[in-house]
Coordinates of C-alpha atoms in Angstrom, one line a residue:
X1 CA -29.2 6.8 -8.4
X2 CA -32.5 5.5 -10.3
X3 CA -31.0 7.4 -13.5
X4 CA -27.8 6.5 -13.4
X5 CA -28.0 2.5 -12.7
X6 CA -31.1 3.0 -15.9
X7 CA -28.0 4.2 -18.0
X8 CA -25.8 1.9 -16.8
X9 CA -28.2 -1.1 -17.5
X10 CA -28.7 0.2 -21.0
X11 CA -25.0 0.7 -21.8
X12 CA -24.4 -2.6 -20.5
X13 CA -27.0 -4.4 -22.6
X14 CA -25.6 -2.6 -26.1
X15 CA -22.1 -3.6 -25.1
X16 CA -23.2 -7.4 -23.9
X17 CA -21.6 -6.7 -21.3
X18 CA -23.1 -8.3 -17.5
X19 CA -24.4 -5.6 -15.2
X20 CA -25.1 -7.5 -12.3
X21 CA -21.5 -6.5 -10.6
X22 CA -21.2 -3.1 -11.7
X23 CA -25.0 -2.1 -10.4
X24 CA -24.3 -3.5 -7.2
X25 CA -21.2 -1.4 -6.8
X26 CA -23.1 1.6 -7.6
X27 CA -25.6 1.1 -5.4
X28 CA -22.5 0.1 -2.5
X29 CA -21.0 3.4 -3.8
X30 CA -24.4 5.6 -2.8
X31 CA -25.2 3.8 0.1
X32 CA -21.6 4.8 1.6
X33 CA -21.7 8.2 -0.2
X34 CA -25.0 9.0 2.0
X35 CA -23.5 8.1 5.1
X36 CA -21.0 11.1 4.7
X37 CA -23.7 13.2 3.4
X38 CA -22.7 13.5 -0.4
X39 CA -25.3 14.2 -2.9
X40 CA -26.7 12.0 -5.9
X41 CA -24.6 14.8 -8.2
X42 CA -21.3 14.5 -6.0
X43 CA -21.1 11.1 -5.6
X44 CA -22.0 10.5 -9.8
X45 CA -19.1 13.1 -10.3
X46 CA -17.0 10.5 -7.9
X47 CA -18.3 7.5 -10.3
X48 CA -17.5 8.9 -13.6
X49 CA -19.4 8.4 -16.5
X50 CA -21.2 4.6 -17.0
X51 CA -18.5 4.2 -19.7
X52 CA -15.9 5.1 -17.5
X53 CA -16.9 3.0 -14.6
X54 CA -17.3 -0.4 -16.8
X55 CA -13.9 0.4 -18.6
X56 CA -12.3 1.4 -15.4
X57 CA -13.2 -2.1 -13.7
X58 CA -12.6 -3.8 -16.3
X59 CA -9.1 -2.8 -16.5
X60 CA -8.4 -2.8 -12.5
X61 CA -9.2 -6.9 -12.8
X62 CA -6.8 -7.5 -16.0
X63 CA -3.9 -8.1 -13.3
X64 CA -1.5 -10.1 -16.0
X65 CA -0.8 -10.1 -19.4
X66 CA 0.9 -12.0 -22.4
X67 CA -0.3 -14.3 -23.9
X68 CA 1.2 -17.2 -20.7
X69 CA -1.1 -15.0 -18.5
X70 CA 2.4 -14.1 -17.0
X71 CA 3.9 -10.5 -17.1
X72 CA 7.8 -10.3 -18.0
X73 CA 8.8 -7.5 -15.7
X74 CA 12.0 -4.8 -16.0
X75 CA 13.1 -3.9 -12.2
X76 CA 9.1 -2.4 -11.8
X77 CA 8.9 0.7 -9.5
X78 CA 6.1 -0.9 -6.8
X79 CA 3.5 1.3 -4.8
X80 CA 1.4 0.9 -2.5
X81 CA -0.8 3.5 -0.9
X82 CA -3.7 3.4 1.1
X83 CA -5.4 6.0 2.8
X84 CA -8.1 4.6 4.7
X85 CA -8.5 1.6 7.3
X86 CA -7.9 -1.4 5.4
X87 CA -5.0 -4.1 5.9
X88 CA -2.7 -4.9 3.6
X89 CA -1.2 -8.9 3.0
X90 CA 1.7 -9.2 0.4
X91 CA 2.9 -12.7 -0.2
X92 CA 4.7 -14.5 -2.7
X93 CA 2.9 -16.6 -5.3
X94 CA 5.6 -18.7 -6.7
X95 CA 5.1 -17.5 -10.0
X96 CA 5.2 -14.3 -12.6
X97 CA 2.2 -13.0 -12.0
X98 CA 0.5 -10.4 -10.0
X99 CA -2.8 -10.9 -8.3
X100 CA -5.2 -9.4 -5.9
X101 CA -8.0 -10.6 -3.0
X102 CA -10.6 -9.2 -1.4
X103 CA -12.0 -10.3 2.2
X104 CA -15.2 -8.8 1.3
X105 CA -16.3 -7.8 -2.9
X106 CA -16.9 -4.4 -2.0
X107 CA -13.4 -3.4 -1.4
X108 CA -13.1 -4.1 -5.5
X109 CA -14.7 -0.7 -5.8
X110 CA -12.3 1.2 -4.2
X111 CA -9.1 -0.7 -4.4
X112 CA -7.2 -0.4 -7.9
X113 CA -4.3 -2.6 -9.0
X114 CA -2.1 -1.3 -12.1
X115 CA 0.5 -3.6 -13.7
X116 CA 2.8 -3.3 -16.2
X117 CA 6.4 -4.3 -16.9
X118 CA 8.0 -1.4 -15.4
X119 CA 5.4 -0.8 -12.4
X120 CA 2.5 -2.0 -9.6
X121 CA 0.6 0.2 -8.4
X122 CA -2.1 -0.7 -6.0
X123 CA -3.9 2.1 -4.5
X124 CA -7.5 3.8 -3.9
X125 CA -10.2 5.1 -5.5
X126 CA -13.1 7.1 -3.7
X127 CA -10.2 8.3 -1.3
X128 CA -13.2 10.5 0.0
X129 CA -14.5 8.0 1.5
X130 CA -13.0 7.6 5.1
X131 CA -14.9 4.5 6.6
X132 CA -13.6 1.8 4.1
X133 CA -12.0 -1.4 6.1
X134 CA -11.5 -4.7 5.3
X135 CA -8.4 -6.9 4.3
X136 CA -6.5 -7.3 0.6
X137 CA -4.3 -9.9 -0.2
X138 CA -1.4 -8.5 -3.0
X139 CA 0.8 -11.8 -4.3
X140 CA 3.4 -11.1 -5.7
X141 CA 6.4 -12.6 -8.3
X142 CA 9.3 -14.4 -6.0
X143 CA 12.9 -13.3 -6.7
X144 CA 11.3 -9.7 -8.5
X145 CA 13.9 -7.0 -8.1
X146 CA 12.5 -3.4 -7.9
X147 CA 13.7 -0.1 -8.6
X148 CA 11.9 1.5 -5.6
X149 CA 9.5 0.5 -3.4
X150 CA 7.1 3.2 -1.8
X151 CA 4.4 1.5 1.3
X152 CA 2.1 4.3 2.5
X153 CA -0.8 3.6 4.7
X154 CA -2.8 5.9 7.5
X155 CA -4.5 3.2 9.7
X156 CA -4.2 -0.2 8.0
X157 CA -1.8 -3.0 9.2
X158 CA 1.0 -3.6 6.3
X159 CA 1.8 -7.6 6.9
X160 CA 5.1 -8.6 4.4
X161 CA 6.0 -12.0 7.1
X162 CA 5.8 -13.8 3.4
X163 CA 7.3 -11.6 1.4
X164 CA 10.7 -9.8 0.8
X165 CA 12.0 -6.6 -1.0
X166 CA 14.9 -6.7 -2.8
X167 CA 15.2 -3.4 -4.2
X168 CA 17.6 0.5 -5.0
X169 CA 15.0 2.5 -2.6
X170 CA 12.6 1.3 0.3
X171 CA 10.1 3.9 1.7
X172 CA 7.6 3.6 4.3
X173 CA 5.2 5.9 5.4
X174 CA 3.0 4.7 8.1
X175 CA 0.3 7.0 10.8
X176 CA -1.0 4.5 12.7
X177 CA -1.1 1.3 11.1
X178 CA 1.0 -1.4 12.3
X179 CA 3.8 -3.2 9.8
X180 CA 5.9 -6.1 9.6
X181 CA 8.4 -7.1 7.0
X182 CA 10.5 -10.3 6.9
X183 CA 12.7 -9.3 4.5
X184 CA 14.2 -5.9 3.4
X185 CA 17.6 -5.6 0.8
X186 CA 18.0 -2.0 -0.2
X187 CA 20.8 0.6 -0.9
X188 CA 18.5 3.2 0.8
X189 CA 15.6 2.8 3.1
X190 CA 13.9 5.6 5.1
X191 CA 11.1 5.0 7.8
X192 CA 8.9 7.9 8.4
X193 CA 6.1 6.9 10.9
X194 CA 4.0 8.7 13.2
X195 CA 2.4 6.0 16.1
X196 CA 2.4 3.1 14.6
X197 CA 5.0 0.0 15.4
X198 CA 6.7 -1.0 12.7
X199 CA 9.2 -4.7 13.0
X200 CA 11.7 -5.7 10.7
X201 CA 12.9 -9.4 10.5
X202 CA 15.9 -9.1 8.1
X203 CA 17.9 -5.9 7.3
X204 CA 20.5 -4.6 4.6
X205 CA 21.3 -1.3 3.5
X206 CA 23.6 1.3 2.9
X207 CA 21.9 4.0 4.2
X208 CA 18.7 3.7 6.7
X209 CA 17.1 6.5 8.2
X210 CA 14.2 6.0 10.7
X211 CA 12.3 8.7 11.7
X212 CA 9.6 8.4 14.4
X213 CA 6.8 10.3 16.2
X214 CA 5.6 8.2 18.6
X215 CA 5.4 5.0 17.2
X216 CA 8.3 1.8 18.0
X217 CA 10.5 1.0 15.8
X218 CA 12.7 -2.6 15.9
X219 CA 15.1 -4.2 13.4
X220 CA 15.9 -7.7 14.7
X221 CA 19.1 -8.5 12.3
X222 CA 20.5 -5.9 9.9
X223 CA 23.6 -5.0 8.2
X224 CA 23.6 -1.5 7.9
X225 CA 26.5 1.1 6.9
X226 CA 25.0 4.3 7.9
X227 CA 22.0 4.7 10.3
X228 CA 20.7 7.7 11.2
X229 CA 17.7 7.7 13.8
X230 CA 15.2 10.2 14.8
X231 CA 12.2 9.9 17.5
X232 CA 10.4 12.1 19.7
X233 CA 8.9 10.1 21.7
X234 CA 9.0 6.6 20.2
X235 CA 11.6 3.5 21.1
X236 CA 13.6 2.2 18.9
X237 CA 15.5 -1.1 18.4
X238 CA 18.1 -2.3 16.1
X239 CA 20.4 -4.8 16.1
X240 CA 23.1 -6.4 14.0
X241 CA 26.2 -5.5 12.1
X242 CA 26.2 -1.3 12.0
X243 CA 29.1 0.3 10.6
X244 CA 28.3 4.0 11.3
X245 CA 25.0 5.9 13.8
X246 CA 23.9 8.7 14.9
X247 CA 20.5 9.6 16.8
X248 CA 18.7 12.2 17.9
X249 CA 15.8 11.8 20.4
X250 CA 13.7 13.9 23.4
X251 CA 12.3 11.4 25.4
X252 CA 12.0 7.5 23.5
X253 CA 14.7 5.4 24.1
X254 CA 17.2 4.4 21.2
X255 CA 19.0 1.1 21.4
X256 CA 21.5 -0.2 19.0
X257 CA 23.2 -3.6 19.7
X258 CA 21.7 -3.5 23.3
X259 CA 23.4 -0.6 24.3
X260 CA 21.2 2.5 25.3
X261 CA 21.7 5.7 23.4
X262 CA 22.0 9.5 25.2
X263 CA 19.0 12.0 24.8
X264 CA 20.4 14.8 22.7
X265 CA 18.1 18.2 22.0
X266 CA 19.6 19.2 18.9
X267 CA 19.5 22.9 17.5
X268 CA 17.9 23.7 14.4

């Protein structure tokens, strides 16, 4: 580690560049990487180069750009995806631009954010490491239409009570963290969930399939022209204008409009 943050202090100083922020990252970096039991050559194969950790963070913090710090976006494809515990805010900011926030500074080095006019990516670096937590807030434009919106998480909370999608395709993968949307306008949304619970505030699609392992499922309002639901052990809930349903379950309990769907076994 010695070597690398000597490197690292000495690339700094030729590029005048501060090295305060980067060398404590490092130093989180090992720290975590030892708990796991990765060695000083594994985990400096996870860093990168010292050119390619200063110009990566550099560019995961340039959020907007033009030159009214704003970002003139085309129907952007929007993904989220992260595969260890930490929560997930998205809000709206009122404005064009996109921006993110950490409830603790060591989340920036794992958590990357990618804009450009035709996508926002937000995801993970150092997917390796398994004990990352925390919070992130993600604001984002009001009124932005997407192309397709992909949310995939394994134990972190997705909270959207501030936020709403209007979008072609809405995907959510979810194993055990919790999420909550106010908002979801979409000509195809699919649910694909294993034990988390999952709520929806407002609902309307063409197509919406919900597929669940053991986790809950509920859709307080919707307008929805074809639903197709399948759990095996999970409830689900959805109510609201349905043109067209079908179900499949072993032992959750589906209800649509209050009434109480059969228990089928279907052959495959």
């Amino acid at each position: 580690m010695d070597e690398y943050i000597e490197k690292l202090n000495d690339y700094c100083k030729e590029h005048n560049i501060e090295p305060d922020q980067y060398v404590a990252k490092v130093k989180n970096y090992f720290e975590l990487g030892k708990q796991i039991d990765l060695t000083d050559q594994q985990i400096i194969q996870r860093l990168g180069t010292v050119e390619e950790l200063v110009n990566t963070e550099q560019k995961d913090y340039v959020i907007t750009v033009k030159d009214d710090n704003q970002m003139n976006f085309d129907k952007p494809e929007l993904s989220i995806e992260m595969p260890f515990d930490v929560n997930v805010i998205i809000e709206s900011n009122g404005n064009n631009e996109v921006s993110i926030d950490y409830d603790d500074d060591k989340l920036s080095n794992y958590i990357q954010l990618s804009v450009s006019k035709k996508a926002i990516d937000l995801s993970a670096k150092g997917a390796h490491l398994k004990n990352i937590d925390g919070q992130i807030t993600l604001s984002l434009p009001d009124n932005l239409s997407y192309k397709s919106v992909r949310i995939s998480t394994v134990s972190g909370d997705i909270d959207c009570d501030d936020y709403g999608f209007i979008c072609d395709k809405f995907k959510l993968e979810s194993v055990s963290g919790d999420c909550n949307f106010k908002f979801i306008k979409a000509e195809d949304v699919s649910f694909d969930i294993v034990s988390s619970d999952t709520t929806v505030e407002n609902l309307d699609c063409q197509y919406c399939k919900l597929n669940s392992v053991d986790g809950d499922i509920t859709i307080e309002k919707s307008i929805i022209d074809h639903l197709k639901v399948n759990t095996v052990s999970g409830d689900v809930n959805v109510d609201g204008q349905i043109a067209n349903s079908s179900s499949d379950t072993i032992s959750g309990d589906i209800y649509i409009n209050g009434e109480k769907k059969k228990i089928s076994f279907p052959f495959r």
